[in-house]
Amino acid sequence: MEHRVKSILKRIGRDPESISRAYIKTFCKNTRKLKVCRYRSMEEEFSSPALSEVQKYFADEDSCYAMNFYVLLRAVDRLAASYSRLPGIFDSIGSTSEIVEDVPRLKAAAVSVLSDMGLKGASLSEDLVTEVCRFAGAEIHPVAAFIGGVASQEVIKACYPFFTEIY
């Protein structure tokens, strides 16, 4: 396998020694845990969303919260196209009153997205709409928390040589 990796690296113009023998061995040892997940591209999703899937998940109580985020992120794109800025981002120092102005705009864009998806009677969490406006185009708070957790785990692995991964 090492020879194959080195020949591929050479063919694509990289240094054949850029991937170590130990790394190749570790990778091969763990390949049984790999799983290929294939999803639609963003272009496919925006040009022809899987409406039946969206409707099914929106009706499901367990996945409804995630679908609210999906709809709101699509609504943020529409709002950004209309106003040439993301909700919650202003030229002056942001205040609560400015965010309050964007909440109805985002809600209207979300209603438009919902109606395009055939979910005319569906509603979104008011708190979630406000929160999406409040984070103003930055990372969604749970995503930022996850990234922070992963980063802290990597720091622990780097600082403590006795750390071993659990498989």
Short mmCIF file of N, CA and C in Angstrom, two decimals:
data_model
loop_
_atom_site.label_atom_id
_atom_site.label_comp_id
_atom_site.label_asym_id
_atom_site.label_seq_id
_atom_site.Cartn_x
_atom_site.Cartn_y
_atom_site.Cartn_z
N MET A 1 0.83 -1.19 0.00
CA MET A 1 0.00 0.00 0.00
C MET A 1 0.88 1.26 0.00
N GLU A 2 1.99 1.18 0.72
CA GLU A 2 2.88 2.34 0.78
C GLU A 2 3.38 2.71 -0.61
N HIS A 3 3.73 1.70 -1.41
CA HIS A 3 4.20 1.96 -2.77
C HIS A 3 3.12 2.66 -3.60
N ARG A 4 1.88 2.19 -3.45
CA ARG A 4 0.76 2.80 -4.20
C ARG A 4 0.57 4.26 -3.81
N VAL A 5 0.60 4.55 -2.52
CA VAL A 5 0.44 5.93 -2.04
C VAL A 5 1.55 6.81 -2.59
N LYS A 6 2.77 6.33 -2.54
CA LYS A 6 3.90 7.12 -3.04
C LYS A 6 3.80 7.36 -4.54
N SER A 7 3.31 6.37 -5.29
CA SER A 7 3.16 6.58 -6.75
C SER A 7 2.06 7.60 -7.04
N ILE A 8 1.00 7.58 -6.27
CA ILE A 8 -0.07 8.58 -6.45
C ILE A 8 0.44 9.97 -6.11
N LEU A 9 1.18 10.08 -5.02
CA LEU A 9 1.75 11.38 -4.64
C LEU A 9 2.68 11.91 -5.73
N LYS A 10 3.49 11.03 -6.28
CA LYS A 10 4.42 11.44 -7.34
C LYS A 10 3.64 11.90 -8.57
N ARG A 11 2.58 11.16 -8.91
CA ARG A 11 1.77 11.49 -10.10
C ARG A 11 1.08 12.85 -9.97
N ILE A 12 0.65 13.22 -8.76
CA ILE A 12 -0.04 14.50 -8.58
C ILE A 12 0.92 15.64 -8.26
N GLY A 13 2.22 15.34 -8.29
CA GLY A 13 3.21 16.39 -8.12
C GLY A 13 3.58 16.72 -6.69
N ARG A 14 3.28 15.84 -5.77
CA ARG A 14 3.67 16.05 -4.37
C ARG A 14 4.87 15.19 -4.02
N ASP A 15 5.55 15.56 -2.98
CA ASP A 15 6.71 14.81 -2.51
C ASP A 15 6.25 13.42 -2.06
N PRO A 16 6.82 12.34 -2.62
CA PRO A 16 6.41 10.99 -2.22
C PRO A 16 6.64 10.68 -0.74
N GLU A 17 7.50 11.44 -0.09
CA GLU A 17 7.77 11.21 1.34
C GLU A 17 6.89 12.09 2.24
N SER A 18 5.93 12.83 1.66
CA SER A 18 5.11 13.74 2.47
C SER A 18 4.12 13.01 3.37
N ILE A 19 3.84 11.75 3.07
CA ILE A 19 2.99 10.94 3.95
C ILE A 19 3.85 9.79 4.47
N SER A 20 3.98 9.72 5.78
CA SER A 20 4.88 8.74 6.39
C SER A 20 4.31 7.33 6.34
N ARG A 21 5.22 6.37 6.49
CA ARG A 21 4.83 4.96 6.52
C ARG A 21 3.90 4.69 7.72
N ALA A 22 4.20 5.29 8.86
CA ALA A 22 3.36 5.10 10.06
C ALA A 22 1.95 5.63 9.84
N TYR A 23 1.84 6.77 9.15
CA TYR A 23 0.52 7.35 8.88
C TYR A 23 -0.28 6.44 7.95
N ILE A 24 0.37 5.91 6.92
CA ILE A 24 -0.30 5.00 5.99
C ILE A 24 -0.77 3.76 6.73
N LYS A 25 0.09 3.23 7.62
CA LYS A 25 -0.26 2.04 8.40
C LYS A 25 -1.47 2.32 9.29
N THR A 26 -1.47 3.45 9.98
CA THR A 26 -2.60 3.82 10.84
C THR A 26 -3.87 3.99 10.03
N PHE A 27 -3.76 4.64 8.89
CA PHE A 27 -4.93 4.85 8.04
C PHE A 27 -5.50 3.51 7.59
N CYS A 28 -4.64 2.62 7.11
CA CYS A 28 -5.11 1.31 6.63
C CYS A 28 -5.74 0.50 7.76
N LYS A 29 -5.18 0.62 8.96
CA LYS A 29 -5.72 -0.10 10.11
C LYS A 29 -7.15 0.36 10.43
N ASN A 30 -7.44 1.62 10.18
CA ASN A 30 -8.74 2.18 10.55
C ASN A 30 -9.73 2.30 9.40
N THR A 31 -9.38 1.80 8.22
CA THR A 31 -10.29 1.96 7.08
C THR A 31 -11.60 1.21 7.25
N ARG A 32 -11.62 0.19 8.07
CA ARG A 32 -12.88 -0.54 8.26
C ARG A 32 -13.95 0.34 8.92
N LYS A 33 -13.52 1.42 9.54
CA LYS A 33 -14.45 2.33 10.20
C LYS A 33 -14.95 3.44 9.29
N LEU A 34 -14.42 3.51 8.08
CA LEU A 34 -14.84 4.55 7.15
C LEU A 34 -16.22 4.24 6.58
N LYS A 35 -16.96 5.27 6.35
CA LYS A 35 -18.28 5.12 5.74
C LYS A 35 -18.45 6.26 4.75
N VAL A 36 -18.83 5.93 3.53
CA VAL A 36 -19.04 6.95 2.51
C VAL A 36 -20.47 7.45 2.60
N CYS A 37 -20.62 8.74 2.75
CA CYS A 37 -21.94 9.37 2.78
C CYS A 37 -22.05 10.28 1.57
N ARG A 38 -23.04 10.08 0.77
CA ARG A 38 -23.22 10.90 -0.42
C ARG A 38 -24.48 11.75 -0.25
N TYR A 39 -24.32 13.03 -0.53
CA TYR A 39 -25.42 13.98 -0.40
C TYR A 39 -25.57 14.73 -1.71
N ARG A 40 -26.68 15.38 -1.83
CA ARG A 40 -26.90 16.24 -2.99
C ARG A 40 -26.02 17.47 -2.86
N SER A 41 -25.64 18.02 -4.00
CA SER A 41 -24.83 19.25 -3.97
C SER A 41 -25.72 20.42 -3.58
N MET A 42 -25.09 21.52 -3.18
CA MET A 42 -25.84 22.72 -2.82
C MET A 42 -26.62 23.22 -4.03
N GLU A 43 -26.02 23.14 -5.20
CA GLU A 43 -26.70 23.58 -6.42
C GLU A 43 -27.97 22.78 -6.66
N GLU A 44 -27.89 21.46 -6.49
CA GLU A 44 -29.07 20.61 -6.66
C GLU A 44 -30.13 20.95 -5.61
N GLU A 45 -29.70 21.18 -4.40
CA GLU A 45 -30.64 21.48 -3.32
C GLU A 45 -31.37 22.79 -3.56
N PHE A 46 -30.66 23.81 -4.02
CA PHE A 46 -31.30 25.10 -4.25
C PHE A 46 -32.14 25.11 -5.51
N SER A 47 -31.73 24.35 -6.54
CA SER A 47 -32.50 24.37 -7.78
C SER A 47 -33.75 23.50 -7.69
N SER A 48 -33.67 22.38 -7.00
CA SER A 48 -34.86 21.52 -6.85
C SER A 48 -34.79 20.79 -5.51
N PRO A 49 -35.23 21.47 -4.44
CA PRO A 49 -35.17 20.83 -3.12
C PRO A 49 -36.09 19.60 -3.05
N ALA A 50 -35.71 18.66 -2.23
CA ALA A 50 -36.50 17.45 -2.03
C ALA A 50 -37.67 17.80 -1.11
N LEU A 51 -38.74 18.33 -1.71
CA LEU A 51 -39.85 18.86 -0.92
C LEU A 51 -40.52 17.80 -0.05
N SER A 52 -40.66 16.59 -0.57
CA SER A 52 -41.32 15.55 0.23
C SER A 52 -40.50 15.24 1.49
N GLU A 53 -39.16 15.22 1.36
CA GLU A 53 -38.30 15.00 2.52
C GLU A 53 -38.42 16.14 3.52
N VAL A 54 -38.40 17.36 3.01
CA VAL A 54 -38.51 18.54 3.88
C VAL A 54 -39.83 18.51 4.63
N GLN A 55 -40.91 18.23 3.92
CA GLN A 55 -42.23 18.18 4.55
C GLN A 55 -42.29 17.08 5.61
N LYS A 56 -41.70 15.93 5.30
CA LYS A 56 -41.71 14.81 6.24
C LYS A 56 -40.94 15.17 7.52
N TYR A 57 -39.75 15.73 7.36
CA TYR A 57 -38.94 16.07 8.53
C TYR A 57 -39.51 17.25 9.30
N PHE A 58 -40.16 18.17 8.61
CA PHE A 58 -40.76 19.32 9.29
C PHE A 58 -41.92 18.87 10.17
N ALA A 59 -42.62 17.83 9.76
CA ALA A 59 -43.75 17.32 10.54
C ALA A 59 -43.28 16.45 11.72
N ASP A 60 -42.07 15.90 11.63
CA ASP A 60 -41.55 15.04 12.69
C ASP A 60 -41.08 15.89 13.87
N GLU A 61 -41.55 15.56 15.05
CA GLU A 61 -41.23 16.35 16.24
C GLU A 61 -39.73 16.34 16.56
N ASP A 62 -39.07 15.20 16.33
CA ASP A 62 -37.65 15.08 16.66
C ASP A 62 -36.76 15.91 15.74
N SER A 63 -37.13 16.04 14.47
CA SER A 63 -36.27 16.77 13.53
C SER A 63 -36.81 18.15 13.16
N CYS A 64 -37.90 18.55 13.77
CA CYS A 64 -38.52 19.84 13.45
C CYS A 64 -37.59 21.01 13.76
N TYR A 65 -36.87 20.93 14.87
CA TYR A 65 -35.96 22.01 15.26
C TYR A 65 -34.86 22.19 14.21
N ALA A 66 -34.29 21.08 13.75
CA ALA A 66 -33.25 21.15 12.71
C ALA A 66 -33.83 21.71 11.41
N MET A 67 -35.06 21.35 11.10
CA MET A 67 -35.69 21.86 9.87
C MET A 67 -35.98 23.35 9.99
N ASN A 68 -36.26 23.82 11.21
CA ASN A 68 -36.41 25.27 11.41
C ASN A 68 -35.12 25.98 11.03
N PHE A 69 -33.98 25.43 11.43
CA PHE A 69 -32.69 26.01 11.06
C PHE A 69 -32.50 25.97 9.54
N TYR A 70 -32.86 24.86 8.93
CA TYR A 70 -32.73 24.73 7.47
C TYR A 70 -33.52 25.83 6.77
N VAL A 71 -34.77 25.99 7.17
CA VAL A 71 -35.63 27.01 6.56
C VAL A 71 -35.07 28.40 6.83
N LEU A 72 -34.62 28.65 8.05
CA LEU A 72 -34.08 29.98 8.38
C LEU A 72 -32.79 30.28 7.62
N LEU A 73 -31.95 29.30 7.42
CA LEU A 73 -30.73 29.55 6.64
C LEU A 73 -31.05 29.85 5.18
N ARG A 74 -32.07 29.19 4.65
CA ARG A 74 -32.52 29.52 3.29
C ARG A 74 -33.12 30.93 3.27
N ALA A 75 -33.85 31.29 4.34
CA ALA A 75 -34.43 32.63 4.43
C ALA A 75 -33.35 33.69 4.56
N VAL A 76 -32.28 33.39 5.28
CA VAL A 76 -31.15 34.33 5.40
C VAL A 76 -30.57 34.60 4.01
N ASP A 77 -30.44 33.57 3.19
CA ASP A 77 -29.95 33.77 1.82
C ASP A 77 -30.86 34.71 1.03
N ARG A 78 -32.15 34.52 1.17
CA ARG A 78 -33.10 35.40 0.46
C ARG A 78 -33.01 36.83 0.96
N LEU A 79 -32.93 36.98 2.27
CA LEU A 79 -32.84 38.32 2.85
C LEU A 79 -31.55 39.00 2.41
N ALA A 80 -30.46 38.26 2.38
CA ALA A 80 -29.18 38.83 1.95
C ALA A 80 -29.23 39.24 0.49
N ALA A 81 -29.94 38.48 -0.33
CA ALA A 81 -30.08 38.86 -1.74
C ALA A 81 -30.91 40.12 -1.89
N SER A 82 -31.92 40.29 -1.06
CA SER A 82 -32.80 41.46 -1.14
C SER A 82 -32.16 42.72 -0.58
N TYR A 83 -31.46 42.61 0.55
CA TYR A 83 -30.94 43.79 1.25
C TYR A 83 -29.42 43.96 1.13
N SER A 84 -28.77 43.07 0.42
CA SER A 84 -27.31 43.09 0.23
C SER A 84 -26.54 43.07 1.55
N ARG A 85 -27.09 42.42 2.54
CA ARG A 85 -26.41 42.23 3.82
C ARG A 85 -27.12 41.11 4.58
N LEU A 86 -26.40 40.52 5.50
CA LEU A 86 -27.00 39.48 6.34
C LEU A 86 -27.81 40.12 7.45
N PRO A 87 -28.84 39.44 7.95
CA PRO A 87 -29.62 40.01 9.05
C PRO A 87 -28.76 40.18 10.29
N GLY A 88 -28.95 41.31 10.97
CA GLY A 88 -28.21 41.58 12.20
C GLY A 88 -26.90 42.30 11.98
N ILE A 89 -26.50 42.51 10.73
CA ILE A 89 -25.25 43.23 10.43
C ILE A 89 -25.62 44.62 9.95
N PHE A 90 -25.08 45.64 10.64
CA PHE A 90 -25.39 47.02 10.32
C PHE A 90 -24.11 47.82 10.22
N ASP A 91 -24.18 48.98 9.57
CA ASP A 91 -23.01 49.84 9.42
C ASP A 91 -22.59 50.44 10.76
N SER A 92 -23.57 50.82 11.56
CA SER A 92 -23.27 51.41 12.87
C SER A 92 -23.14 50.30 13.91
N ILE A 93 -22.77 50.68 15.12
CA ILE A 93 -22.67 49.70 16.20
C ILE A 93 -24.07 49.15 16.46
N GLY A 94 -24.19 47.82 16.42
CA GLY A 94 -25.49 47.17 16.54
C GLY A 94 -26.18 47.43 17.85
N SER A 95 -27.46 47.60 17.77
CA SER A 95 -28.26 47.74 18.99
C SER A 95 -29.44 46.80 18.88
N THR A 96 -30.11 46.62 19.99
CA THR A 96 -31.25 45.72 20.01
C THR A 96 -32.33 46.18 19.05
N SER A 97 -32.51 47.51 18.92
CA SER A 97 -33.58 48.01 18.04
C SER A 97 -33.30 47.66 16.58
N GLU A 98 -32.02 47.66 16.18
CA GLU A 98 -31.70 47.31 14.80
C GLU A 98 -31.97 45.84 14.53
N ILE A 99 -31.66 44.98 15.50
CA ILE A 99 -31.94 43.56 15.34
C ILE A 99 -33.44 43.34 15.28
N VAL A 100 -34.19 44.08 16.07
CA VAL A 100 -35.64 43.96 16.07
C VAL A 100 -36.21 44.32 14.69
N GLU A 101 -35.56 45.23 13.98
CA GLU A 101 -36.01 45.58 12.62
C GLU A 101 -35.85 44.41 11.66
N ASP A 102 -34.81 43.62 11.83
CA ASP A 102 -34.55 42.51 10.92
C ASP A 102 -35.40 41.28 11.21
N VAL A 103 -35.89 41.13 12.42
CA VAL A 103 -36.67 39.95 12.77
C VAL A 103 -37.90 39.80 11.88
N PRO A 104 -38.73 40.86 11.69
CA PRO A 104 -39.88 40.68 10.80
C PRO A 104 -39.47 40.43 9.34
N ARG A 105 -38.37 41.04 8.91
CA ARG A 105 -37.89 40.80 7.54
C ARG A 105 -37.50 39.34 7.35
N LEU A 106 -36.77 38.80 8.33
CA LEU A 106 -36.35 37.40 8.24
C LEU A 106 -37.55 36.48 8.33
N LYS A 107 -38.49 36.85 9.19
CA LYS A 107 -39.70 36.03 9.33
C LYS A 107 -40.49 36.00 8.01
N ALA A 108 -40.58 37.15 7.33
CA ALA A 108 -41.28 37.21 6.04
C ALA A 108 -40.55 36.36 5.00
N ALA A 109 -39.23 36.43 4.99
CA ALA A 109 -38.45 35.60 4.06
C ALA A 109 -38.64 34.12 4.37
N ALA A 110 -38.72 33.77 5.65
CA ALA A 110 -38.93 32.38 6.05
C ALA A 110 -40.31 31.89 5.64
N VAL A 111 -41.31 32.74 5.78
CA VAL A 111 -42.67 32.38 5.35
C VAL A 111 -42.67 32.13 3.85
N SER A 112 -41.93 32.95 3.11
CA SER A 112 -41.81 32.76 1.66
C SER A 112 -41.15 31.42 1.33
N VAL A 113 -40.09 31.08 2.05
CA VAL A 113 -39.42 29.79 1.84
C VAL A 113 -40.37 28.65 2.18
N LEU A 114 -41.09 28.77 3.29
CA LEU A 114 -42.04 27.73 3.68
C LEU A 114 -43.13 27.54 2.64
N SER A 115 -43.65 28.63 2.09
CA SER A 115 -44.71 28.50 1.09
C SER A 115 -44.16 27.89 -0.20
N ASP A 116 -42.91 28.20 -0.56
CA ASP A 116 -42.30 27.58 -1.73
C ASP A 116 -42.14 26.07 -1.55
N MET A 117 -42.01 25.64 -0.30
CA MET A 117 -41.84 24.22 0.00
C MET A 117 -43.16 23.51 0.25
N GLY A 118 -44.25 24.23 0.09
CA GLY A 118 -45.56 23.62 0.31
C GLY A 118 -45.93 23.50 1.77
N LEU A 119 -45.35 24.32 2.61
CA LEU A 119 -45.63 24.29 4.06
C LEU A 119 -46.26 25.61 4.49
N LYS A 120 -47.35 25.97 3.83
CA LYS A 120 -47.96 27.29 4.07
C LYS A 120 -48.46 27.48 5.49
N GLY A 121 -48.95 26.46 6.14
CA GLY A 121 -49.48 26.60 7.49
C GLY A 121 -48.44 26.45 8.59
N ALA A 122 -47.23 26.10 8.22
CA ALA A 122 -46.19 25.84 9.23
C ALA A 122 -45.68 27.14 9.83
N SER A 123 -45.21 27.05 11.05
CA SER A 123 -44.66 28.24 11.70
C SER A 123 -43.28 27.92 12.26
N LEU A 124 -42.53 28.98 12.49
CA LEU A 124 -41.18 28.86 13.03
C LEU A 124 -41.13 29.42 14.45
N SER A 125 -40.18 28.96 15.21
CA SER A 125 -39.99 29.46 16.57
C SER A 125 -39.54 30.92 16.53
N GLU A 126 -40.28 31.78 17.22
CA GLU A 126 -39.94 33.21 17.28
C GLU A 126 -38.55 33.41 17.89
N ASP A 127 -38.24 32.62 18.91
CA ASP A 127 -36.92 32.72 19.55
C ASP A 127 -35.80 32.37 18.58
N LEU A 128 -36.04 31.37 17.75
CA LEU A 128 -35.03 30.95 16.78
C LEU A 128 -34.80 32.02 15.72
N VAL A 129 -35.88 32.65 15.26
CA VAL A 129 -35.76 33.74 14.28
C VAL A 129 -34.93 34.88 14.88
N THR A 130 -35.23 35.24 16.11
CA THR A 130 -34.48 36.31 16.79
C THR A 130 -33.02 35.92 16.97
N GLU A 131 -32.78 34.69 17.32
CA GLU A 131 -31.40 34.22 17.54
C GLU A 131 -30.60 34.24 16.24
N VAL A 132 -31.22 33.86 15.14
CA VAL A 132 -30.52 33.89 13.84
C VAL A 132 -30.16 35.32 13.48
N CYS A 133 -31.03 36.27 13.79
CA CYS A 133 -30.70 37.68 13.55
C CYS A 133 -29.59 38.14 14.49
N ARG A 134 -29.62 37.66 15.72
CA ARG A 134 -28.65 38.11 16.72
C ARG A 134 -27.23 37.66 16.42
N PHE A 135 -27.05 36.45 15.86
CA PHE A 135 -25.67 36.03 15.61
C PHE A 135 -25.10 36.63 14.34
N ALA A 136 -25.88 37.39 13.60
CA ALA A 136 -25.42 38.31 12.56
C ALA A 136 -24.41 37.73 11.58
N GLY A 137 -24.74 36.61 10.98
CA GLY A 137 -23.88 36.07 9.95
C GLY A 137 -22.66 35.34 10.45
N ALA A 138 -22.48 35.26 11.76
CA ALA A 138 -21.35 34.52 12.33
C ALA A 138 -21.73 33.04 12.42
N GLU A 139 -20.91 32.26 13.07
CA GLU A 139 -21.22 30.84 13.23
C GLU A 139 -22.43 30.67 14.14
N ILE A 140 -23.25 29.68 13.83
CA ILE A 140 -24.37 29.34 14.70
C ILE A 140 -23.76 28.85 16.02
N HIS A 141 -24.34 29.25 17.13
CA HIS A 141 -23.76 28.97 18.45
C HIS A 141 -23.47 27.49 18.69
N PRO A 142 -24.37 26.55 18.37
CA PRO A 142 -24.03 25.14 18.60
C PRO A 142 -22.84 24.68 17.74
N VAL A 143 -22.72 25.22 16.53
CA VAL A 143 -21.58 24.86 15.68
C VAL A 143 -20.29 25.37 16.31
N ALA A 144 -20.32 26.61 16.79
CA ALA A 144 -19.14 27.18 17.43
C ALA A 144 -18.76 26.37 18.68
N ALA A 145 -19.75 25.92 19.44
CA ALA A 145 -19.48 25.12 20.63
C ALA A 145 -18.86 23.78 20.25
N PHE A 146 -19.35 23.17 19.19
CA PHE A 146 -18.79 21.90 18.73
C PHE A 146 -17.34 22.07 18.29
N ILE A 147 -17.08 23.10 17.50
CA ILE A 147 -15.71 23.36 17.03
C ILE A 147 -14.78 23.60 18.23
N GLY A 148 -15.26 24.35 19.22
CA GLY A 148 -14.47 24.57 20.43
C GLY A 148 -14.17 23.28 21.16
N GLY A 149 -15.14 22.39 21.23
CA GLY A 149 -14.94 21.09 21.89
C GLY A 149 -13.91 20.24 21.16
N VAL A 150 -13.99 20.22 19.84
CA VAL A 150 -13.02 19.46 19.05
C VAL A 150 -11.62 20.05 19.23
N ALA A 151 -11.53 21.38 19.20
CA ALA A 151 -10.22 22.03 19.36
C ALA A 151 -9.63 21.72 20.74
N SER A 152 -10.46 21.75 21.78
CA SER A 152 -9.94 21.46 23.12
C SER A 152 -9.49 20.00 23.23
N GLN A 153 -10.18 19.10 22.57
CA GLN A 153 -9.75 17.69 22.57
C GLN A 153 -8.39 17.55 21.90
N GLU A 154 -8.17 18.27 20.81
CA GLU A 154 -6.88 18.22 20.13
C GLU A 154 -5.77 18.79 21.00
N VAL A 155 -6.07 19.83 21.76
CA VAL A 155 -5.07 20.39 22.68
C VAL A 155 -4.70 19.37 23.74
N ILE A 156 -5.69 18.69 24.28
CA ILE A 156 -5.42 17.66 25.29
C ILE A 156 -4.56 16.55 24.70
N LYS A 157 -4.86 16.13 23.48
CA LYS A 157 -4.06 15.09 22.84
C LYS A 157 -2.63 15.55 22.63
N ALA A 158 -2.44 16.82 22.31
CA ALA A 158 -1.09 17.34 22.07
C ALA A 158 -0.32 17.51 23.38
N CYS A 159 -1.01 17.87 24.45
CA CYS A 159 -0.33 18.16 25.73
C CYS A 159 -0.02 16.90 26.54
N TYR A 160 -0.84 15.89 26.43
CA TYR A 160 -0.68 14.71 27.25
C TYR A 160 -0.36 13.51 26.37
N PRO A 161 0.89 13.04 26.41
CA PRO A 161 1.29 11.94 25.52
C PRO A 161 0.63 10.60 25.86
N PHE A 162 0.06 10.47 27.05
CA PHE A 162 -0.56 9.20 27.42
C PHE A 162 -2.00 9.09 26.94
N PHE A 163 -2.51 10.12 26.25
CA PHE A 163 -3.89 10.08 25.74
C PHE A 163 -3.98 9.05 24.63
N THR A 164 -4.95 8.15 24.71
CA THR A 164 -5.19 7.20 23.63
C THR A 164 -6.64 7.30 23.21
N GLU A 165 -6.85 7.17 21.93
CA GLU A 165 -8.21 7.28 21.41
C GLU A 165 -8.99 6.01 21.73
N ILE A 166 -10.28 6.18 21.95
CA ILE A 166 -11.17 5.05 22.22
C ILE A 166 -11.84 4.69 20.91
N TYR A 167 -11.75 3.45 20.53
CA TYR A 167 -12.37 3.00 19.27
C TYR A 167 -13.61 2.21 19.57
#
